[in-house]
Coordinates of C-alpha atoms and ligand atoms in Angstrom, one line a residue:
M1 CA -6.3 -2.6 45.5
F2 CA -9.7 -2.3 43.9
K3 CA -12.0 -5.2 43.9
K4 CA -14.2 -4.0 41.1
I5 CA -13.6 -1.6 38.2
L6 CA -16.2 -0.2 35.7
I7 CA -15.0 0.2 32.1
A8 CA -16.7 3.2 30.6
N9 CA -16.1 2.3 27.1
R10 CA -16.8 -0.3 24.4
G11 CA -15.0 -2.2 21.6
E12 CA -11.5 -3.5 21.6
I13 CA -10.2 -1.2 24.4
A14 CA -13.0 -2.3 26.8
V15 CA -12.0 -5.9 26.1
R16 CA -8.3 -4.9 26.7
V17 CA -9.1 -3.3 30.1
I18 CA -11.4 -6.2 31.2
R19 CA -8.5 -8.6 30.5
A20 CA -6.1 -6.5 32.6
C21 CA -8.7 -6.5 35.4
H22 CA -9.1 -10.3 35.3
E23 CA -5.3 -10.8 35.3
M24 CA -5.2 -8.7 38.5
G25 CA -8.0 -10.6 40.1
I26 CA -10.3 -7.5 39.8
A27 CA -14.0 -7.9 38.8
A28 CA -15.0 -6.0 35.6
V29 CA -18.2 -4.1 35.2
A30 CA -19.3 -3.3 31.6
V31 CA -21.8 -0.8 30.4
Y32 CA -23.5 -1.1 27.0
S33 CA -25.9 0.8 24.7
D34 CA -28.8 -1.0 23.1
V35 CA -26.8 -1.9 19.9
D36 CA -23.9 -3.3 22.0
R37 CA -26.0 -5.8 23.9
A38 CA -24.1 -8.7 22.1
A39 CA -20.8 -7.0 22.0
L40 CA -17.6 -8.8 23.1
H41 CA -16.9 -6.6 26.1
V42 CA -20.3 -7.4 27.5
R43 CA -19.7 -11.1 27.1
K44 CA -16.3 -10.9 28.9
A45 CA -17.4 -8.7 31.8
D46 CA -18.4 -10.1 35.2
E47 CA -21.4 -7.8 35.3
A48 CA -23.0 -5.7 32.5
Y49 CA -25.5 -2.8 32.7
P50 CA -27.5 -1.3 29.9
I51 CA -27.1 2.5 29.8
G52 CA -29.4 3.5 26.9
A53 CA -29.7 4.4 23.2
P54 CA -26.9 4.1 20.7
E55 CA -26.3 7.8 20.5
A56 CA -23.2 8.4 22.6
S57 CA -24.9 11.3 24.4
E58 CA -27.5 8.8 25.7
S59 CA -24.9 6.2 26.6
Y60 CA -21.1 6.2 26.6
L61 CA -21.0 10.0 27.1
N62 CA -23.8 10.1 29.7
I63 CA -22.0 10.9 33.0
P64 CA -25.0 10.5 35.3
K65 CA -25.9 7.1 33.9
I66 CA -22.3 5.8 34.1
L67 CA -21.8 7.0 37.6
D68 CA -25.2 5.5 38.6
V69 CA -23.9 2.1 37.4
A70 CA -20.6 2.6 39.3
V71 CA -22.4 3.3 42.6
R72 CA -25.1 0.6 42.1
S73 CA -22.5 -2.1 41.1
G74 CA -20.1 -1.1 43.9
A75 CA -17.2 -0.4 41.5
E76 CA -14.5 1.6 43.3
A77 CA -12.9 2.9 40.1
I78 CA -13.6 3.7 36.5
H79 CA -11.4 3.1 33.5
P80 CA -12.4 5.5 30.7
G81 CA -10.4 3.9 27.9
Y82 CA -9.8 6.3 25.0
G83 CA -12.2 8.6 23.3
F84 CA -15.7 9.2 24.9
L85 CA -15.2 10.6 28.4
S86 CA -11.4 9.7 28.7
E87 CA -10.3 13.4 28.5
N88 CA -13.4 15.0 30.0
A89 CA -12.4 17.0 33.1
K90 CA -16.1 17.3 34.1
F91 CA -16.3 13.5 34.2
A92 CA -13.1 13.2 36.2
R93 CA -14.6 15.7 38.7
A94 CA -17.9 13.9 38.8
C95 CA -16.1 10.6 39.6
A96 CA -14.2 12.3 42.5
S97 CA -17.4 13.8 43.8
A98 CA -19.1 10.4 43.7
G99 CA -16.1 8.8 45.6
V100 CA -15.2 6.7 42.5
K101 CA -11.5 6.8 41.5
F102 CA -11.0 7.9 37.9
I103 CA -8.1 5.8 36.4
G104 CA -6.3 8.6 34.7
P105 CA -5.0 12.2 35.4
T106 CA -6.8 14.7 37.7
A107 CA -9.3 17.1 36.2
T108 CA -6.8 19.9 36.8
A109 CA -4.1 18.2 34.8
M110 CA -6.6 17.6 32.0
D111 CA -7.5 21.3 32.0
A112 CA -3.9 22.3 31.9
M113 CA -3.2 20.3 28.7
G114 CA -6.7 20.3 27.2
S115 CA -6.3 23.6 25.5
K116 CA -3.4 23.8 23.0
T117 CA -2.7 27.4 23.9
R118 CA -2.8 26.7 27.6
A119 CA -0.5 23.8 27.0
R120 CA 2.0 26.0 25.2
Q121 CA 1.8 28.6 28.0
A122 CA 2.4 25.8 30.6
V123 CA 5.6 24.6 29.0
D124 CA 6.9 28.1 28.0
G125 CA 10.3 28.9 29.6
I126 CA 11.0 25.4 31.0
G127 CA 13.2 24.2 28.2
V128 CA 10.5 22.6 26.1
P129 CA 11.0 23.4 22.4
I130 CA 7.8 24.7 20.9
V131 CA 7.1 25.7 17.3
P132 CA 7.6 29.5 16.9
G133 CA 4.1 31.0 17.1
T134 CA 1.6 32.4 19.6
S135 CA 0.5 30.9 22.9
H136 CA -2.7 32.9 22.9
G137 CA -5.6 33.3 20.5
L138 CA -5.2 35.8 17.6
G139 CA -7.1 39.0 17.7
S140 CA -7.8 41.2 14.7
I141 CA -6.7 40.1 11.1
E142 CA -4.2 43.0 11.2
Q143 CA -2.6 41.6 14.4
A144 CA -2.6 38.1 12.8
A145 CA -1.0 39.5 9.6
Q146 CA 1.7 41.1 11.7
V147 CA 2.4 37.9 13.7
A148 CA 2.4 35.8 10.5
A149 CA 4.9 38.2 8.8
G150 CA 7.1 38.0 11.9
I151 CA 7.0 34.2 11.9
G152 CA 7.4 33.8 8.1
Y153 CA 5.3 31.8 5.7
P154 CA 4.1 29.1 5.4
V155 CA 2.2 29.4 8.7
I156 CA -0.5 27.2 10.2
L157 CA -3.6 28.3 12.0
K158 CA -5.0 26.0 14.7
A159 CA -8.0 25.8 17.0
A160 CA -6.9 26.2 20.6
A161 CA -9.7 23.8 21.7
G162 CA -9.0 21.6 18.7
G163 CA -7.2 18.4 17.8
G164 CA -7.0 16.0 14.9
G165 CA -6.7 18.8 12.4
K166 CA -10.2 20.3 12.8
G167 CA -10.0 24.1 12.5
M168 CA -6.5 23.9 11.0
R169 CA -5.5 25.9 8.0
L170 CA -2.1 25.9 6.2
V171 CA -1.4 29.4 4.8
H172 CA 1.3 29.9 2.2
A173 CA 1.0 33.6 1.5
P174 CA -0.3 36.9 3.2
E175 CA -3.1 37.3 0.7
D176 CA -4.6 34.0 1.9
L177 CA -4.5 34.8 5.6
K178 CA -7.8 36.6 6.1
S179 CA -10.1 34.0 4.6
A180 CA -8.1 31.2 6.2
L181 CA -8.5 32.8 9.6
E182 CA -12.2 33.3 9.1
G183 CA -12.5 29.7 8.0
A184 CA -10.5 28.3 10.9
R185 CA -12.5 30.4 13.4
S186 CA -15.9 29.3 12.1
E187 CA -14.9 25.6 11.9
A188 CA -13.4 25.8 15.5
E189 CA -16.6 27.4 16.8
R190 CA -18.7 24.7 15.0
S191 CA -16.6 21.8 16.1
F192 CA -15.6 22.8 19.7
G193 CA -17.9 25.7 20.6
D194 CA -14.7 27.7 21.0
G195 CA -13.5 29.8 18.0
E196 CA -10.1 30.7 19.5
V197 CA -7.4 30.3 16.8
Y198 CA -3.7 30.6 17.3
I199 CA -0.8 30.5 14.8
E200 CA 2.5 28.6 14.4
K201 CA 5.3 28.4 11.9
A202 CA 4.4 25.5 9.6
I203 CA 6.8 22.6 9.6
V204 CA 6.9 21.1 6.1
N205 CA 6.3 17.4 5.9
P206 CA 6.9 16.7 9.6
R207 CA 7.0 13.4 11.3
H208 CA 4.7 12.7 14.2
V209 CA 6.6 11.1 17.1
E210 CA 5.0 10.8 20.5
M211 CA 6.5 9.9 23.9
Q212 CA 4.7 7.7 26.4
I213 CA 5.0 8.8 30.0
L214 CA 3.8 7.4 33.2
A215 CA 3.6 9.2 36.6
D216 CA 2.5 7.9 40.0
E217 CA 0.9 10.0 42.8
H218 CA 4.2 10.2 44.7
G219 CA 6.1 12.4 42.3
N220 CA 7.8 9.8 40.1
T221 CA 7.5 10.4 36.4
V222 CA 9.2 8.3 33.7
Y223 CA 9.2 8.1 29.9
L224 CA 8.7 4.7 28.3
G225 CA 10.1 5.4 24.8
E226 CA 8.5 6.9 21.7
R227 CA 6.1 5.8 19.0
E228 CA 6.2 6.8 15.3
C229 CA 2.7 7.8 14.3
S230 CA 3.3 9.6 10.9
L231 CA 1.1 7.2 8.9
Q232 CA -2.2 9.0 9.2
R233 CA -5.1 9.4 6.9
R234 CA -7.2 12.5 7.5
H235 CA -5.6 12.9 10.9
Q236 CA -6.6 9.3 11.8
K237 CA -3.6 7.2 12.7
V238 CA -3.4 4.0 10.6
V239 CA 0.0 2.4 11.4
E240 CA 2.0 3.1 14.5
E241 CA 5.4 1.6 15.5
A242 CA 7.9 1.6 18.3
P243 CA 10.7 2.6 18.4
S244 CA 10.7 5.4 15.8
P245 CA 13.2 4.5 13.0
I246 CA 14.7 8.0 13.3
V247 CA 15.1 8.3 17.0
D248 CA 18.6 7.3 18.3
P249 CA 19.3 6.8 22.0
G250 CA 20.5 10.3 22.6
M251 CA 17.4 11.9 20.9
R252 CA 15.2 9.5 22.9
Q253 CA 16.7 10.7 26.2
R254 CA 16.3 14.3 25.2
M255 CA 12.7 13.9 24.0
G256 CA 11.9 11.8 27.1
E257 CA 13.2 14.3 29.5
V258 CA 11.3 17.1 27.7
A259 CA 8.1 14.9 27.9
V260 CA 8.6 14.4 31.6
R261 CA 9.0 18.1 32.1
V262 CA 5.8 18.7 30.2
A263 CA 4.0 16.2 32.4
Q264 CA 5.4 17.7 35.6
S265 CA 4.4 21.2 34.6
A266 CA 0.8 20.0 34.6
G267 CA 1.1 18.0 37.8
Y268 CA 0.3 15.0 35.6
T269 CA -0.4 11.5 37.1
N270 CA -1.1 8.1 35.4
A271 CA -0.5 7.4 31.7
G272 CA -0.2 10.2 29.1
T273 CA 1.4 10.9 25.8
V274 CA 3.4 14.0 24.7
E275 CA 3.2 14.6 21.0
F276 CA 6.1 16.1 19.0
L277 CA 6.6 17.2 15.5
V278 CA 10.0 16.3 14.1
D279 CA 11.5 18.2 11.1
G280 CA 13.9 17.0 8.5
Q281 CA 16.9 18.0 10.7
K282 CA 15.5 15.8 13.6
N283 CA 14.6 18.9 15.6
F284 CA 11.6 18.1 17.7
Y285 CA 8.9 20.5 18.9
F286 CA 6.2 20.0 21.5
L287 CA 2.8 19.8 19.8
E288 CA 0.2 18.8 22.4
M289 CA -0.3 16.3 25.3
N290 CA -2.9 13.5 25.2
T291 CA -4.3 13.0 28.7
R292 CA -5.4 9.4 28.2
L293 CA -4.2 5.9 27.3
Q294 CA -3.8 5.8 23.5
V295 CA -5.1 3.4 20.9
E296 CA -1.5 2.5 20.0
H297 CA -0.3 1.7 23.5
P298 CA 0.4 -2.0 22.6
V299 CA 3.5 -1.2 20.6
T300 CA 5.1 0.5 23.7
E301 CA 4.0 -2.5 25.8
L302 CA 5.7 -4.9 23.4
V303 CA 9.1 -3.1 23.2
T304 CA 9.3 -2.3 27.0
G305 CA 7.7 -5.6 28.3
L306 CA 5.4 -3.4 30.5
D307 CA 1.6 -3.7 30.9
L308 CA 0.4 -0.1 30.8
V309 CA -3.2 -0.9 31.9
H310 CA -1.9 -2.9 34.9
L311 CA 0.3 0.1 35.8
Q312 CA -2.6 2.6 35.3
I313 CA -4.7 0.6 37.8
R314 CA -1.8 0.3 40.3
I315 CA -1.1 4.0 40.1
A316 CA -4.8 4.8 40.6
A317 CA -4.8 2.5 43.7
G318 CA -2.0 4.7 45.1
E319 CA 1.0 2.5 44.4
A320 CA 4.4 3.9 43.6
L321 CA 6.0 3.1 40.2
P322 CA 7.7 -0.4 40.6
F323 CA 10.7 0.7 38.6
K324 CA 13.0 3.7 37.9
Q325 CA 13.9 5.4 34.6
D326 CA 17.1 3.4 34.3
D327 CA 15.1 0.2 34.4
V328 CA 13.2 1.0 31.2
K329 CA 14.8 -0.7 28.2
I330 CA 13.6 -0.7 24.6
R331 CA 14.1 -4.1 23.0
G332 CA 12.9 -5.2 19.5
H333 CA 10.4 -3.5 17.3
A334 CA 6.6 -3.5 17.1
I335 CA 4.2 -2.3 14.4
E336 CA 0.5 -1.9 14.8
C337 CA -2.2 -1.9 12.1
R338 CA -5.6 -0.5 13.0
I339 CA -8.2 -2.9 11.4
Y340 CA -11.3 -0.8 10.5
A341 CA -14.7 -1.8 9.1
E342 CA -14.2 0.4 6.1
D343 CA -14.4 -0.1 2.4
P344 CA -11.1 0.8 0.6
D345 CA -12.9 0.8 -2.7
N346 CA -15.5 3.3 -1.5
N347 CA -13.4 6.0 -0.1
Y348 CA -13.0 4.1 3.2
F349 CA -16.7 4.6 4.1
P350 CA -17.7 2.6 7.2
S351 CA -18.9 -0.9 6.3
P352 CA -21.1 -2.1 9.2
G353 CA -22.8 -5.5 9.1
R354 CA -22.7 -9.0 10.3
I355 CA -19.3 -10.8 10.4
T356 CA -20.2 -14.1 8.7
L357 CA -16.6 -15.6 8.9
L358 CA -13.6 -14.7 11.0
L359 CA -10.2 -16.2 10.4
A360 CA -7.8 -14.5 12.8
P361 CA -4.0 -14.8 12.7
S362 CA -1.7 -15.8 15.6
G363 CA 1.8 -17.4 15.8
P364 CA 5.2 -16.0 16.8
G365 CA 5.3 -12.2 17.5
I366 CA 1.6 -11.6 16.7
R367 CA -0.7 -9.8 19.1
R368 CA -4.3 -9.1 18.3
D369 CA -6.4 -6.7 20.5
S370 CA -9.9 -7.3 19.1
G371 CA -13.5 -6.4 19.9
M372 CA -15.1 -8.5 17.2
Y373 CA -16.2 -12.2 16.9
E374 CA -17.7 -14.3 14.1
G375 CA -21.5 -13.8 14.1
W376 CA -21.3 -10.3 15.7
T377 CA -22.9 -7.4 13.9
V378 CA -20.7 -4.3 13.6
P379 CA -22.9 -1.4 14.5
M380 CA -22.9 1.8 12.4
D381 CA -23.2 4.0 15.4
Y382 CA -19.5 4.2 16.5
D383 CA -15.9 4.5 15.3
P384 CA -15.4 1.4 13.0
L385 CA -12.2 0.2 14.7
L386 CA -12.6 -3.6 14.9
A387 CA -9.2 -4.7 16.1
K388 CA -5.5 -3.9 16.2
L389 CA -3.0 -6.3 14.7
I390 CA 0.5 -5.9 16.1
G391 CA 3.7 -7.6 14.8
Y392 CA 6.7 -7.8 17.1
G393 CA 10.3 -8.8 16.1
T394 CA 13.9 -8.4 17.2
D395 CA 14.2 -5.7 14.6
R396 CA 11.9 -3.7 12.2
E397 CA 12.4 -6.1 9.3
Q398 CA 11.3 -9.1 11.4
A399 CA 8.3 -7.1 12.7
I400 CA 7.3 -6.3 9.1
S401 CA 7.7 -9.9 7.9
R402 CA 5.6 -11.3 10.8
L403 CA 2.9 -8.7 10.3
T404 CA 2.9 -9.3 6.5
R405 CA 2.5 -13.1 7.2
A406 CA -0.3 -12.4 9.8
L407 CA -2.2 -10.1 7.4
S408 CA -2.2 -12.8 4.8
E409 CA -4.0 -15.1 7.4
Y410 CA -6.5 -12.4 8.4
F411 CA -10.0 -12.8 6.8
V412 CA -13.2 -11.1 7.9
G413 CA -16.2 -12.2 5.9
G414 CA -19.6 -10.3 5.6
I415 CA -18.2 -6.8 5.8
K416 CA -15.4 -4.8 4.1
T417 CA -12.2 -4.0 6.0
N418 CA -9.0 -2.1 5.3
I419 CA -6.8 -5.2 5.6
S420 CA -5.7 -4.9 2.0
L421 CA -4.4 -1.4 2.7
F422 CA -1.8 -2.7 5.1
R423 CA -0.5 -5.3 2.6
R424 CA 0.2 -2.3 0.3
I425 CA 1.8 -0.2 3.0
L426 CA 4.1 -2.9 4.4
G427 CA 5.2 -3.8 0.8
D428 CA 5.9 -0.1 -0.1
P429 CA 9.6 0.5 -0.6
D430 CA 9.5 3.9 1.2
F431 CA 7.8 2.3 4.2
R432 CA 10.3 -0.6 4.3
G433 CA 13.0 2.0 4.0
A434 CA 11.4 3.9 6.9
R435 CA 11.2 7.0 4.7
L436 CA 8.1 8.2 6.5
D437 CA 6.4 11.6 7.1
T438 CA 2.8 12.7 7.8
G439 CA 2.2 13.0 4.1
F440 CA 3.2 9.4 3.3
L441 CA -0.2 7.9 3.3
D442 CA -1.9 10.7 1.4
R443 CA 0.8 10.4 -1.3
M444 CA 0.5 6.6 -1.5
L445 CA -3.3 6.7 -1.7
K446 CA -3.3 9.6 -4.1
L447 CA -1.0 7.6 -6.4
K448 CA -3.3 4.7 -6.0
E449 CA -6.3 6.9 -6.7
E450 CA -4.6 8.4 -9.7
G451 CA -3.6 4.9 -10.8
R452 CA -7.2 3.8 -10.5
R453 CA -8.5 6.8 -12.4
D454 CA -5.9 6.3 -15.1
A455 CA -6.8 2.6 -15.3
Q456 CA -10.5 3.6 -15.3
A457 CA -9.9 6.2 -18.0
Y458 CA -7.9 3.7 -20.0
S459 CA -10.5 1.0 -19.8
N460 CA -13.3 3.6 -20.6
A461 CA -11.4 4.8 -23.7
A462 CA -10.7 1.2 -24.9
E463 CA -14.4 0.4 -24.4
V464 CA -15.5 3.6 -26.3
A465 CA -13.1 2.8 -29.1
V466 CA -14.4 -0.8 -29.6
I467 CA -18.0 0.4 -29.6
A468 CA -17.2 3.3 -32.0
A469 CA -15.3 1.0 -34.4
G470 CA -18.3 -1.3 -34.3
M471 CA -20.7 1.5 -35.1
F472 CA -18.5 2.8 -37.9
A473 CA -18.3 -0.7 -39.4
A474 CA -22.1 -1.1 -39.2
L475 CA -23.3 2.5 -40.0
G476 CA -20.4 4.2 -41.8
P477 CA -19.4 7.9 -41.0
S478 CA -22.9 8.9 -39.7
A479 CA -22.2 6.7 -36.7
A480 CA -20.3 9.6 -35.0
G481 CA -23.5 11.7 -34.8
V482 CA -25.4 8.7 -33.3
G483 CA -22.7 8.3 -30.6
E484 CA -22.7 11.9 -29.7
R485 CA -26.4 12.3 -29.5
A486 CA -26.5 9.1 -27.2
L487 CA -24.1 10.6 -24.7
G488 CA -24.3 14.3 -25.2
N489 CA -21.4 15.1 -27.3
G490 CA -19.0 13.7 -24.7
S491 CA -16.2 15.9 -25.8
A492 CA -13.7 17.2 -23.2
G493 CA -15.0 20.3 -21.5
G494 CA -18.5 20.0 -23.0
N495 CA -17.6 22.4 -25.8
S496 CA -19.6 21.1 -28.8
K497 CA -17.0 22.5 -31.2
A498 CA -14.3 20.3 -29.7
V499 CA -13.7 16.9 -31.2
S500 CA -15.9 14.4 -29.5
N501 CA -14.4 11.5 -27.5
W502 CA -16.4 9.2 -29.8
K503 CA -14.7 10.6 -33.0
R504 CA -11.4 10.7 -31.3
A505 CA -11.7 7.1 -30.1
A506 CA -13.0 5.9 -33.5
R507 CA -10.2 7.6 -35.4
R508 CA -7.7 6.1 -33.0
E509 CA -9.2 2.6 -33.5
A510 CA -9.4 3.2 -37.3
M511 CA -5.6 4.0 -37.3
Q512 CA -4.7 0.7 -35.5
Ligands
MV4_601 C1 1.5 21.1 12.5 C2 2.0 20.7 11.2 C3 3.0 21.4 10.7 N1 3.5 22.5 11.4 N2 2.0 22.2 13.1 C4 -2.2 18.0 12.6 C5 -3.2 17.9 13.7 C6 -2.5 18.2 14.9 N3 -2.1 16.9 15.5 C7 -1.4 19.0 14.5 N4 -1.1 18.8 13.1 C8 -0.1 19.4 12.5 N5 0.4 20.4 13.1 C9 3.0 22.9 12.5 N6 3.5 24.0 13.2 C10 1.4 19.6 10.6 C11 0.4 18.9 11.2 C12 -0.2 17.8 10.5 C13 0.0 16.5 11.1 C14 0.6 16.4 12.3 C15 0.8 15.1 12.8 C16 0.2 14.0 12.1 C17 -0.4 14.1 11.0 C18 -0.6 15.4 10.4 C19 -1.2 15.6 9.2 C20 -1.4 16.9 8.7 C21 -0.8 18.0 9.4

């Protein structure tokens, strides 16, 4: 077993991995950029090494610097967390060359699943349901049009090197295909340096259900149940839960066995996640595989009673899985809220700054994986995830009620957070009724935005009416001209012949 592990990450996941190391009697080595000098993961580590400027390319993405610390500190292994270098095959290879064990899959397995088209090729013909479409990049627009016609609209264009919706275009009709393909290709080239775009039949309003898998280096691969991750905003997960409300035991077994086949097709080892899209008839289709530990791993840990980070470290140390598939039982329900330093009243823009007060919840069924503390300054340089608040209960209702109670206790002073968003979500009848799909959050936020605009429009109109009435009372009919000159005529559409808002409001007020 390792005596010392370097955590090549920051924030809540670095704290999470350090905790696992300490529980296993393993020393933890932290790395930090200049702005993270006072970060929680630095405080909790046994040793901490500065690696450079805040820019990730100068620090958390800098392979030579991280490996240099691993060698200097005598760390035998590196845990990459998620994001940063966690799915970087070049880094995995560099670790192997430096004689440092990468706690994750091999570079070969990463390569097999890193490209969405290569992943589709890898699983073709082994009983893994994939969405009808191509497993190779599209060629000419004529060829694309032919394939699209064969699939049937709506179709979806995707970047082979992509993920998280970048380079993705939903196309409803043939006349829209050419410009969508050009747009997808240029965005893919810009985002990933690879303009390859492929095509799939679009599944309307799908659910996103993902299966956790774990494989040791002795040929044992198991699935640990699924997570419902349909509540996303701009392809960023916001709320995740386990188990999925729509997956029954039979479906779980079928999806789990498919996920294991996907992992085995790639020679996968360590923790990974196989993503599926699920349609309205509960058909599931392989989407992609994430070759890392995911942000939302705690909900799986809570319903299985397993510690995924402990197991990752043991697998990397060469141990065989200490259980068989039949030993894996799903019990209870867990729901995770991702607490971001974002301002819900300003389009969820990041809200960095100093945390002046921190009241954090606890109590029955509450887990908090946090990277923040009172007095810490949230930097503006990284993803603004502050913490994950997870509620566990014997069933979904109890998990919701515990999480609701915990959110009411959560207060972060000095910066804005999205905590209020979760109060809305958990109180939403469709959420409570588990009527979820990937459009849920956009619909809820759009309704909220429309509600805000309507409210805003109403209060504006009321204000205009009061001012206009006051001006009519003081100046008589000439007031309208004064109002219009003051604001430009203010009429809808800017057409000066149209009745101005001022006149309309004043007439409305006069008729009261
Ligand atoms: C799809 C799809 C519908 N049909 N593929 C979004 C990013 C990447 N994870 C794949 N995504 C989708 N692929 C087909 N054939 C709808 C989405 C999608 C989505 C998927 C999961 C979670 C959130 C999503 C939000 C928008 C679109």
